[in-house]
Tab-separated table of C-alpha atoms and ligand atoms in Angstrom:
chain	number	residue	atom	x	y	z
U	148	MET	CA	40.723	29.070	39.360
U	149	PRO	CA	39.372	30.158	42.784
U	150	THR	CA	41.261	28.899	45.845
U	151	PHE	CA	38.343	26.837	47.089
U	152	GLN	CA	35.714	24.863	45.289
U	153	THR	CA	33.041	22.440	46.408
U	154	SER	CA	34.396	18.973	47.282
U	155	PRO	CA	33.872	16.097	44.822
U	156	GLY	CA	30.261	14.990	44.726
U	157	MET	CA	29.046	18.129	46.518
U	158	ARG	CA	27.240	20.918	44.724
U	159	ASP	CA	26.042	24.465	45.211
U	160	ILE	CA	22.438	24.910	44.182
U	161	LEU	CA	22.046	28.437	42.857
U	162	PRO	CA	18.860	30.363	42.154
U	163	PRO	CA	16.636	29.763	40.255
U	164	GLU	CA	17.440	26.022	40.558
U	165	SER	CA	17.189	26.277	44.343
U	166	GLY	CA	13.581	27.458	43.937
U	167	ARG	CA	12.853	24.218	42.143
U	168	TRP	CA	14.238	22.273	45.107
U	169	ARG	CA	11.920	24.153	47.451
U	170	ALA	CA	8.957	23.605	45.132
U	171	PHE	CA	9.800	19.894	45.026
U	172	GLN	CA	9.719	19.681	48.810
U	173	LEU	CA	6.511	21.724	48.967
U	174	VAL	CA	4.671	19.485	46.504
U	175	PHE	CA	5.821	16.494	48.522
U	176	ALA	CA	4.831	17.999	51.888
U	177	GLU	CA	1.404	18.943	50.563
U	178	LEU	CA	0.818	15.417	49.269
U	179	VAL	CA	1.906	13.439	52.313
U	180	GLU	CA	0.485	15.821	54.915
U	181	SER	CA	-2.896	15.367	53.273
U	182	ALA	CA	-2.434	11.643	53.963
U	183	GLY	CA	-1.738	12.131	57.676
U	184	TYR	CA	2.077	12.237	57.735
U	185	GLY	CA	3.731	14.836	59.983
U	186	GLN	CA	7.215	16.197	59.434
U	187	LEU	CA	10.077	14.748	61.471
U	188	ILE	CA	13.358	16.616	61.606
U	189	THR	CA	16.356	14.613	62.818
U	190	PRO	CA	20.023	15.608	63.174
U	191	LEU	CA	22.477	15.249	60.313
U	192	ILE	CA	24.868	13.483	62.699
U	193	GLU	CA	24.055	10.381	64.743
U	194	ASP	CA	25.949	7.776	66.732
U	195	VAL	CA	27.565	5.620	64.059
U	196	GLY	CA	25.809	2.580	65.569
U	197	VAL	CA	22.489	3.897	64.282
U	198	PHE	CA	23.741	3.434	60.747
U	199	THR	CA	25.736	0.241	61.109
U	200	ARG	CA	22.363	-1.388	61.894
U	201	ILE	CA	21.387	-0.669	58.279
U	202	GLY	CA	23.471	-3.721	57.442
U	203	GLU	CA	27.135	-4.510	58.051
U	204	ALA	CA	27.309	-6.058	54.579
U	205	THR	CA	26.191	-3.030	52.597
U	206	ASP	CA	28.495	-0.631	50.783
U	207	VAL	CA	26.622	2.227	52.419
U	208	VAL	CA	27.989	1.105	55.801
U	209	THR	CA	31.326	-0.505	54.945
U	210	LYS	CA	32.627	1.930	52.352
U	211	GLU	CA	30.577	5.072	52.185
U	212	LEU	CA	29.931	6.376	55.707
U	213	TYR	CA	31.280	9.802	56.639
U	214	ALA	CA	32.143	8.485	60.101
U	215	PHE	CA	34.495	10.225	62.501
U	216	GLU	CA	35.305	10.696	66.145
U	217	ASP	CA	34.042	14.004	67.527
U	218	ARG	CA	35.984	16.093	70.028
U	219	GLY	CA	34.272	14.263	72.871
U	220	GLY	CA	35.578	10.919	71.565
U	221	ARG	CA	32.115	9.838	70.333
U	222	HIS	CA	31.947	7.723	67.210
U	223	VAL	CA	29.496	9.534	64.996
U	224	SER	CA	28.596	9.746	61.325
U	225	LEU	CA	26.849	12.021	58.886
U	226	ARG	CA	23.630	10.260	57.937
U	227	PRO	CA	23.697	8.229	54.723
U	228	GLU	CA	19.872	7.996	54.735
U	229	MET	CA	17.030	8.785	57.092
U	230	THR	CA	15.122	5.576	57.800
U	231	ALA	CA	17.548	4.534	60.527
U	232	SER	CA	17.243	7.959	62.168
U	233	VAL	CA	13.445	7.731	62.096
U	234	CYS	CA	13.607	4.326	63.801
U	235	ARG	CA	16.111	5.658	66.348
U	236	ALA	CA	13.701	8.552	67.045
U	237	PHE	CA	10.806	6.123	67.434
U	238	ALA	CA	12.783	3.992	69.897
U	239	GLN	CA	13.831	7.136	71.789
U	240	HIS	CA	10.479	8.970	72.021
U	241	ARG	CA	8.065	6.027	71.919
U	242	PRO	CA	5.282	7.926	70.140
U	243	ILE	CA	1.846	6.352	69.899
U	244	ALA	CA	1.705	3.964	66.945
U	245	PRO	CA	0.854	4.153	64.136
U	246	TRP	CA	3.433	6.859	63.687
U	247	LYS	CA	3.383	8.390	60.208
U	248	VAL	CA	6.172	10.847	59.461
U	249	TRP	CA	7.802	12.517	56.464
U	250	TYR	CA	11.198	14.096	56.072
U	251	ALA	CA	13.322	16.056	53.647
U	252	GLY	CA	17.005	16.844	53.652
U	253	PRO	CA	20.560	16.023	52.686
U	254	ASN	CA	22.337	12.675	53.115
U	255	PHE	CA	25.981	11.786	52.700
U	256	ARG	CA	27.634	8.778	51.087
U	257	GLN	CA	31.237	8.623	49.880
U	258	GLU	CA	30.349	7.254	46.484
U	259	LYS	CA	32.157	7.700	43.195
U	260	ALA	CA	30.579	10.912	41.983
U	261	GLN	CA	29.004	11.056	38.535
U	262	ARG	CA	25.851	12.428	36.921
U	263	GLY	CA	22.992	11.430	39.234
U	264	ARG	CA	25.318	10.103	41.939
U	265	TYR	CA	26.607	12.579	44.494
U	266	ARG	CA	28.260	12.486	47.905
U	267	GLN	CA	25.702	14.896	49.276
U	268	PHE	CA	22.234	14.305	47.907
U	269	ASP	CA	18.743	15.182	49.041
U	270	GLN	CA	15.848	12.906	49.734
U	271	VAL	CA	12.220	13.335	50.634
U	272	GLY	CA	10.481	10.373	52.183
U	273	ILE	CA	7.884	8.910	54.480
U	274	GLU	CA	7.961	6.198	57.126
U	275	ALA	CA	4.969	4.561	58.826
U	276	LEU	CA	5.757	2.654	62.017
U	277	GLY	CA	3.686	0.244	64.039
U	278	VAL	CA	1.340	-1.148	61.371
U	279	ASP	CA	1.651	-4.663	60.002
U	280	ASP	CA	-1.050	-4.380	57.362
U	281	ALA	CA	-0.493	-4.880	53.634
U	282	HIS	CA	-2.967	-2.068	52.931
U	283	LEU	CA	-0.438	0.326	54.415
U	284	ASP	CA	2.137	-0.935	51.903
U	285	VAL	CA	-0.356	0.006	49.191
U	286	GLU	CA	-0.857	3.488	50.679
U	287	VAL	CA	2.883	4.099	50.890
U	288	ILE	CA	3.640	2.933	47.350
U	289	ALA	CA	0.643	4.855	45.986
U	290	LEU	CA	1.867	8.088	47.602
U	291	GLY	CA	5.253	7.700	45.931
U	292	TRP	CA	3.575	7.030	42.606
U	293	GLU	CA	1.252	10.020	43.017
U	294	PHE	CA	4.185	12.314	43.767
U	295	TYR	CA	5.814	11.529	40.434
U	296	GLN	CA	2.480	12.169	38.731
U	297	ARG	CA	2.152	15.550	40.449
U	298	ILE	CA	5.527	16.783	39.312
U	299	GLY	CA	4.676	15.667	35.810
U	300	LEU	CA	7.007	12.710	35.210
U	301	ARG	CA	5.429	10.250	32.805
U	302	GLN	CA	8.215	7.735	32.254
U	303	VAL	CA	8.526	6.385	35.780
U	304	ARG	CA	8.334	2.646	36.157
U	305	LEU	CA	7.299	1.053	39.435
U	306	ILE	CA	8.841	-2.312	40.215
U	307	VAL	CA	7.916	-4.359	43.256
U	308	ASN	CA	9.082	-7.541	44.900
U	309	SER	CA	8.798	-9.345	48.206
U	310	LEU	CA	11.758	-10.721	50.124
U	311	GLY	CA	9.418	-12.898	52.197
U	312	GLU	CA	9.447	-13.248	55.972
U	313	PRO	CA	12.900	-13.249	57.614
U	314	ASP	CA	12.921	-17.063	57.653
U	315	ASP	CA	11.928	-17.274	53.985
U	316	ARG	CA	14.588	-14.774	53.147
U	317	ALA	CA	17.205	-16.693	55.124
U	318	ARG	CA	16.373	-19.960	53.333
U	319	TYR	CA	16.434	-18.168	50.004
U	320	VAL	CA	19.797	-16.548	50.733
U	321	GLU	CA	21.171	-19.976	51.581
U	322	ALA	CA	19.887	-21.516	48.347
U	323	LEU	CA	21.125	-18.559	46.366
U	324	GLY	CA	24.553	-18.770	48.008
U	325	ALA	CA	24.797	-22.454	47.109
U	326	HIS	CA	23.775	-21.755	43.511
U	327	PHE	CA	26.409	-19.062	43.092
U	328	GLU	CA	29.100	-21.153	44.837
U	329	VAL	CA	28.527	-23.954	42.350
U	330	ALA	CA	28.757	-21.464	39.486
U	331	GLY	CA	32.273	-20.551	40.681
U	332	ASP	CA	34.315	-18.949	37.902
U	333	ALA	CA	31.275	-18.414	35.717
U	334	LEU	CA	30.659	-15.400	37.960
U	335	SER	CA	32.724	-12.237	37.674
U	336	GLU	CA	35.384	-11.644	40.305
U	337	GLN	CA	33.440	-8.694	41.752
U	338	SER	CA	30.340	-10.844	42.147
U	339	ARG	CA	32.332	-13.618	43.816
U	340	GLU	CA	33.498	-11.008	46.288
U	341	THR	CA	29.932	-9.768	46.840
U	342	LEU	CA	28.856	-13.389	47.316
U	343	GLN	CA	31.030	-13.706	50.414
U	344	LYS	CA	29.257	-10.753	52.015
U	345	ASN	CA	25.702	-11.036	50.754
U	346	PRO	CA	24.485	-13.450	48.060
U	347	LEU	CA	21.345	-11.351	47.523
U	348	ARG	CA	23.378	-8.450	46.252
U	349	VAL	CA	24.842	-10.600	43.472
U	350	LEU	CA	21.388	-10.373	41.868
U	351	ASP	CA	22.041	-6.633	41.527
U	352	SER	CA	25.022	-7.180	39.237
U	353	LYS	CA	24.607	-5.573	35.842
U	354	ARG	CA	27.741	-7.263	34.456
U	355	GLU	CA	27.165	-9.242	31.267
U	356	ARG	CA	29.392	-12.079	32.478
U	357	ASP	CA	27.010	-12.765	35.427
U	358	ARG	CA	23.827	-12.721	33.382
U	359	ALA	CA	23.458	-16.489	32.675
U	360	VAL	CA	24.193	-17.548	36.273
U	361	ILE	CA	21.779	-14.957	37.650
U	362	ASP	CA	19.062	-15.946	35.186
U	363	ALA	CA	19.356	-19.555	36.344
U	364	ALA	CA	19.282	-18.620	40.056
U	365	PRO	CA	16.492	-19.818	42.395
U	366	GLN	CA	13.467	-17.489	42.608
U	367	ILE	CA	12.446	-15.889	45.886
U	368	ALA	CA	8.757	-16.616	45.208
U	369	ASP	CA	9.445	-20.337	45.669
U	370	PHE	CA	10.492	-19.657	49.254
U	371	TYR	CA	7.511	-17.581	50.458
U	372	SER	CA	5.628	-18.799	53.499
U	373	ALA	CA	1.829	-18.712	53.203
U	374	GLU	CA	1.731	-15.432	55.202
U	375	ALA	CA	4.355	-13.762	53.035
U	376	ALA	CA	2.636	-14.851	49.835
U	377	ASP	CA	-0.676	-13.606	51.166
U	378	HIS	CA	0.770	-10.255	52.215
U	379	PHE	CA	2.344	-9.741	48.796
U	380	ASP	CA	-0.864	-10.696	46.966
U	381	THR	CA	-2.810	-8.143	48.998
U	382	VAL	CA	-0.263	-5.451	48.086
U	383	LEU	CA	-0.470	-6.273	44.373
U	384	ASP	CA	-4.286	-6.407	44.450
U	385	GLY	CA	-4.352	-3.016	46.162
U	386	LEU	CA	-2.103	-1.460	43.522
U	387	ARG	CA	-4.312	-2.899	40.775
U	388	SER	CA	-7.423	-1.520	42.480
U	389	LEU	CA	-5.839	1.944	42.316
U	390	ASP	CA	-4.872	1.498	38.657
U	391	ILE	CA	-1.210	1.938	39.452
U	392	PRO	CA	0.892	0.193	36.812
U	393	PHE	CA	3.731	-1.957	38.149
U	394	ASP	CA	5.983	-4.865	37.295
U	395	VAL	CA	6.922	-7.608	39.716
U	396	GLU	CA	10.703	-7.944	39.487
U	397	PRO	CA	11.837	-11.093	41.345
U	398	LYS	CA	15.480	-9.960	41.204
U	399	LEU	CA	14.884	-6.606	42.872
U	400	VAL	CA	16.822	-6.716	46.167
U	401	ARG	CA	17.644	-3.042	47.042
U	402	GLY	CA	20.935	-1.791	48.425
U	403	LEU	CA	20.183	-1.712	52.137
U	404	ASP	CA	19.946	-4.789	54.299
U	405	TYR	CA	17.035	-4.060	56.602
U	406	TYR	CA	14.225	-5.013	54.237
U	407	ARG	CA	11.655	-7.732	54.836
U	408	ARG	CA	8.656	-8.612	52.670
U	409	THR	CA	7.556	-5.767	50.345
U	410	ILE	CA	10.249	-3.804	48.509
U	411	PHE	CA	9.813	-1.432	45.585
U	412	GLU	CA	11.657	1.000	43.386
U	413	PHE	CA	10.688	3.860	41.094
U	414	GLN	CA	12.879	3.890	38.014
U	415	GLY	CA	13.284	6.802	35.634
U	416	GLY	CA	12.956	6.143	31.942
U	417	THR	CA	15.680	8.511	30.818
U	418	LEU	CA	18.680	8.007	33.122
U	419	GLU	CA	21.565	5.542	32.807
U	420	SER	CA	20.701	2.238	34.427
U	421	ALA	CA	23.221	2.577	37.279
U	422	GLN	CA	21.530	5.830	38.289
U	423	ASN	CA	17.971	5.222	37.185
U	424	ALA	CA	16.537	4.524	40.657
U	425	LEU	CA	14.654	7.727	41.409
U	426	GLY	CA	13.390	6.362	44.686
U	427	GLY	CA	12.748	3.210	46.598
U	428	GLY	CA	11.651	1.680	49.820
U	429	GLY	CA	10.063	-1.242	51.531
U	430	ARG	CA	9.255	-2.938	54.838
U	431	TYR	CA	11.873	-3.082	57.566
U	432	ASP	CA	10.011	-4.732	60.411
U	433	GLY	CA	13.053	-5.524	62.571
U	434	LEU	CA	14.840	-2.187	62.448
U	435	VAL	CA	13.330	-0.409	65.472
U	436	GLU	CA	14.112	-3.465	67.580
U	437	ALA	CA	17.677	-3.571	66.271
U	438	LEU	CA	18.007	-0.005	67.508
U	439	GLY	CA	16.892	-0.931	71.015
U	440	GLY	CA	13.163	-0.203	70.695
U	441	PRO	CA	10.162	-2.513	70.883
U	442	ALA	CA	9.420	-4.932	68.031
U	443	THR	CA	7.726	-2.629	65.537
U	444	ALA	CA	6.599	-3.021	61.954
U	445	GLY	CA	7.739	-0.311	59.562
U	446	ILE	CA	7.518	0.674	55.933
U	447	GLY	CA	8.482	3.720	53.921
U	448	PHE	CA	10.363	5.103	50.979
U	449	ALA	CA	12.829	7.807	50.082
U	450	LEU	CA	12.851	9.625	46.765
U	451	GLY	CA	16.098	11.107	45.515
U	452	LEU	CA	15.593	14.781	44.743
U	453	ASP	CA	18.765	15.297	42.681
U	454	ARG	CA	18.071	12.383	40.384
U	455	THR	CA	14.380	13.028	40.076
U	456	LEU	CA	15.129	16.579	38.931
U	457	LEU	CA	17.525	15.199	36.298
U	458	ALA	CA	14.672	13.009	35.085
U	459	CYS	CA	12.441	16.122	35.050
U	460	ASP	CA	15.019	17.920	32.872
U	461	ASP	CA	15.092	14.967	30.505
U	462	GLU	CA	11.302	14.859	30.264
U	463	GLY	CA	11.004	18.663	30.103
U	464	VAL	CA	8.721	18.951	33.143
U	465	PHE	CA	8.810	20.745	36.508
U	466	ALA	CA	10.984	23.600	35.274
U	467	ALA	CA	12.560	26.137	37.603
U	468	THR	CA	10.487	29.256	38.123
U	469	THR	CA	11.243	32.416	40.040
U	470	ARG	CA	8.796	34.781	41.615
U	471	GLU	CA	8.307	37.651	39.240
U	472	LEU	CA	8.969	41.103	40.640
U	473	ASP	CA	6.034	43.487	40.494
U	474	ALA	CA	8.211	46.549	40.658
U	475	PHE	CA	11.788	47.755	40.373
U	476	VAL	CA	12.426	51.155	41.930
U	477	VAL	CA	14.681	53.505	39.974
U	478	ASP	CA	15.568	56.437	42.203
U	479	VAL	CA	17.957	59.056	40.808
U	480	THR	CA	17.484	61.480	43.719
U	481	GLY	CA	20.057	59.805	45.966
U	482	GLY	CA	18.403	56.523	46.883
U	483	ALA	CA	16.881	57.439	50.247
U	484	ALA	CA	13.346	57.726	48.837
U	485	ALA	CA	13.663	54.236	47.366
U	486	VAL	CA	14.101	52.881	50.909
U	487	ALA	CA	10.584	54.013	51.805
U	488	ILE	CA	9.028	53.117	48.446
U	489	THR	CA	10.330	49.525	48.379
U	490	ALA	CA	9.307	49.070	52.027
U	491	GLU	CA	5.797	50.333	51.210
U	492	LEU	CA	5.520	48.017	48.180
U	493	ARG	CA	6.719	44.985	50.114
U	494	ALA	CA	4.382	45.756	53.050
U	495	ALA	CA	1.496	45.711	50.556
U	496	GLY	CA	2.525	42.190	49.503
U	497	LEU	CA	4.121	43.230	46.218
U	498	ALA	CA	7.520	41.881	45.166
U	499	ALA	CA	9.871	44.806	44.812
U	500	ASP	CA	13.581	45.386	44.328
U	501	ARG	CA	15.705	48.462	43.676
U	502	SER	CA	19.167	49.542	42.688
U	503	PHE	CA	21.866	50.707	45.061
U	504	ASP	CA	25.089	52.728	44.736
U	505	GLN	CA	23.425	55.813	43.231
U	506	ARG	CA	23.822	54.705	39.661
U	507	SER	CA	22.827	56.709	36.601
U	508	MET	CA	19.289	56.567	35.220
U	509	LYS	CA	20.544	54.504	32.288
U	510	ALA	CA	22.309	51.979	34.521
U	511	GLN	CA	19.300	51.685	36.830
U	512	MET	CA	16.907	51.156	33.919
U	513	LYS	CA	19.201	48.402	32.664
U	514	LEU	CA	18.957	46.704	36.059
U	515	ALA	CA	15.175	47.150	36.060
U	516	ASN	CA	15.061	45.449	32.694
U	517	ARG	CA	17.282	42.588	33.740
U	518	SER	CA	15.248	42.048	36.923
U	519	GLY	CA	12.253	41.017	34.848
U	520	ALA	CA	9.996	43.293	36.945
U	521	ALA	CA	6.573	44.125	35.555
U	522	HIS	CA	6.999	47.855	36.269
U	523	ALA	CA	9.817	50.315	36.765
U	524	ILE	CA	8.935	52.937	39.381
U	525	ILE	CA	10.940	56.022	38.444
U	526	LEU	CA	11.726	58.817	40.826
U	527	GLY	CA	13.627	61.828	39.400
U	528	ASP	CA	14.024	65.369	40.711
U	529	ASP	CA	10.775	66.498	39.018
U	530	GLU	CA	8.778	63.680	40.583
U	531	LEU	CA	10.360	64.291	43.971
U	532	ALA	CA	9.398	67.993	43.850
U	533	ALA	CA	5.850	67.253	42.681
U	534	GLY	CA	5.203	64.317	45.046
U	535	THR	CA	4.675	61.996	42.069
U	536	LEU	CA	6.200	58.822	40.583
U	537	THR	CA	6.487	57.642	37.001
U	538	VAL	CA	5.357	54.069	36.435
U	539	LYS	CA	6.695	52.395	33.319
U	540	PRO	CA	5.285	49.005	32.290
U	541	MET	CA	8.262	46.860	31.285
U	542	HIS	CA	6.453	44.150	29.345
U	543	GLY	CA	3.941	44.642	26.527
U	544	ASN	CA	3.123	48.079	25.194
U	545	GLY	CA	1.364	49.735	28.135
U	546	GLU	CA	1.709	53.519	28.499
U	547	GLN	CA	4.077	55.100	30.974
U	548	VAL	CA	2.122	57.274	33.477
U	549	THR	CA	2.987	59.764	36.176
U	550	ILE	CA	0.812	59.398	39.284
U	551	PRO	CA	0.647	60.905	42.773
U	552	ARG	CA	3.008	58.956	44.992
U	553	THR	CA	0.122	58.117	47.355
U	554	ASP	CA	-1.631	56.237	44.508
U	555	LEU	CA	1.273	53.866	43.823
U	556	ILE	CA	-0.004	50.729	45.551
U	557	ASP	CA	-3.533	51.142	44.191
U	558	HIS	CA	-2.211	51.728	40.716
U	559	LEU	CA	-0.017	48.618	40.721
U	560	GLN	CA	-2.717	46.423	42.184
U	561	ARG	CA	-5.134	47.613	39.459
U	562	ASN	CA	-2.538	47.017	36.752
U	563	GLU	CA	-1.218	43.614	37.789
U	564	PRO	CA	0.023	41.777	34.710
N	880	HAM	P1	18.117	4.206	48.799
N	880	HAM	O1	17.653	3.333	47.669
N	880	HAM	O2	19.476	4.008	49.299
N	880	HAM	O3	17.053	4.008	49.945
N	880	HAM	O4	17.957	5.725	48.380
N	880	HAM	C1	16.742	6.227	47.908
N	880	HAM	C2	16.978	7.157	46.730
N	880	HAM	O5	17.924	8.160	47.087
N	880	HAM	C3	17.598	6.471	45.518
N	880	HAM	O6	16.611	5.863	44.748
N	880	HAM	C4	18.233	7.647	44.808
N	880	HAM	O7	17.285	8.356	44.028
N	880	HAM	C5	18.664	8.528	45.941
N	880	HAM	N1	20.104	8.340	46.170
N	880	HAM	C6	20.722	7.405	46.898
N	880	HAM	N2	22.063	7.563	46.853
N	880	HAM	C7	22.289	8.634	46.054
N	880	HAM	C8	23.468	9.326	45.609
N	880	HAM	N3	24.681	8.964	45.980
N	880	HAM	N4	23.300	10.387	44.793
N	880	HAM	C9	22.080	10.797	44.395
N	880	HAM	N5	20.943	10.199	44.803
N	880	HAM	C10	21.042	9.132	45.611
N	880	HAM	C11	17.101	4.647	51.138
N	880	HAM	O8	17.808	5.569	51.384
N	880	HAM	C12	16.077	4.145	52.118
N	880	HAM	N6	16.216	4.906	53.356
N	880	HAM	C13	14.679	4.251	51.549
N	880	HAM	C14	13.635	3.774	52.502
N	880	HAM	C15	12.833	4.534	53.273
N	880	HAM	N7	13.331	2.519	52.756
N	880	HAM	C16	12.374	2.485	53.667
N	880	HAM	N8	12.074	3.689	53.998
């Protein structure tokens, strides 16, 4: 057992898996940049107040923050998500609205670690600030949907709901609270505890004991104002017009407290239900203001990279790939010549590696084999004296040839696999 290992819920991502992470972010960047979103990079650490605005009643804030006092006595926290940071940045820089940004990076929540639930996890996401138009909700949801299509997932389910305007939501929360209070002991103890903090979150309970009371609970749709109902209808019509399949799920509430009106989640078809949310988002029209900025509409989503890749494994799509080496240089004349040869290959845009430590021909050929390179470039004493190199194709049954050293790049470019 080594002295140190990664902390619970934290993971090393080794190659080639790490290449898959980069590819994931690249596919995402390509998609959202073509829709007018620019990348925003924010710090991993913010004033803890930025995150407590997410909602004092959420587990993310009350139980899971990596908050601490820095050496200057500032109360700071590792970010548990990025929407709050984006809103803080908007309030700080006051960019011209609409402001459409995307982000990618790690987040930290002290959760109970298990498959698909980590303490450090990556997200990619977008946020669009300063537009109060239901057509933007459609654009945002459609981009999330399209991303899953591009990486090849076919079992993703989109569920949507509206929490109504803040007033509608407040009246609903009141009615819901009353309903659950009356139910009393029919609810599980955990749900009765949740009820004291946030009645909405009781709807999230997956406990069998709560099922009947939740099924009989008031429905949010009965509390929509005309504007909220209209906004939601426009969103649903837009999704239909784009042929995006979805289900309206009146009990979808989401884990963070800043949402108003449209909320949505992308669920994977293969993961356990507690971890099947691959991504989610919604409108959070009051958040910029809560962070000291002007009243600003906002909507966005974040997609969990770790979980989405688990879903990819389950569906057998978006596999890890590594760049194939074009050449592996085997130099048995001391290794100095290989310095120049690999440099020359790489300068010509070819992927090349070599062996070090002056190993035997046999050992170097073994490495060449293991590297997966298309060609071994062999330099022995004879080749060195004659100014030649031997090129051995490593896959298929191509012939080994000895060529003038000056022809190497040409030869490889002509014989690309
Ligand atoms: P969230 O639902 O808390 O929303 O997280 C979004 C996604 O991040 C989840 O669906 C999940 O895939 C992933 N995720 C969250 N926690 C973990 C964890 N402990 N381990 C692995 N993956 C995790 C937000 O973060 C909002 N900021 C989304 C948003 C953007 N809303 C509006 N704009």
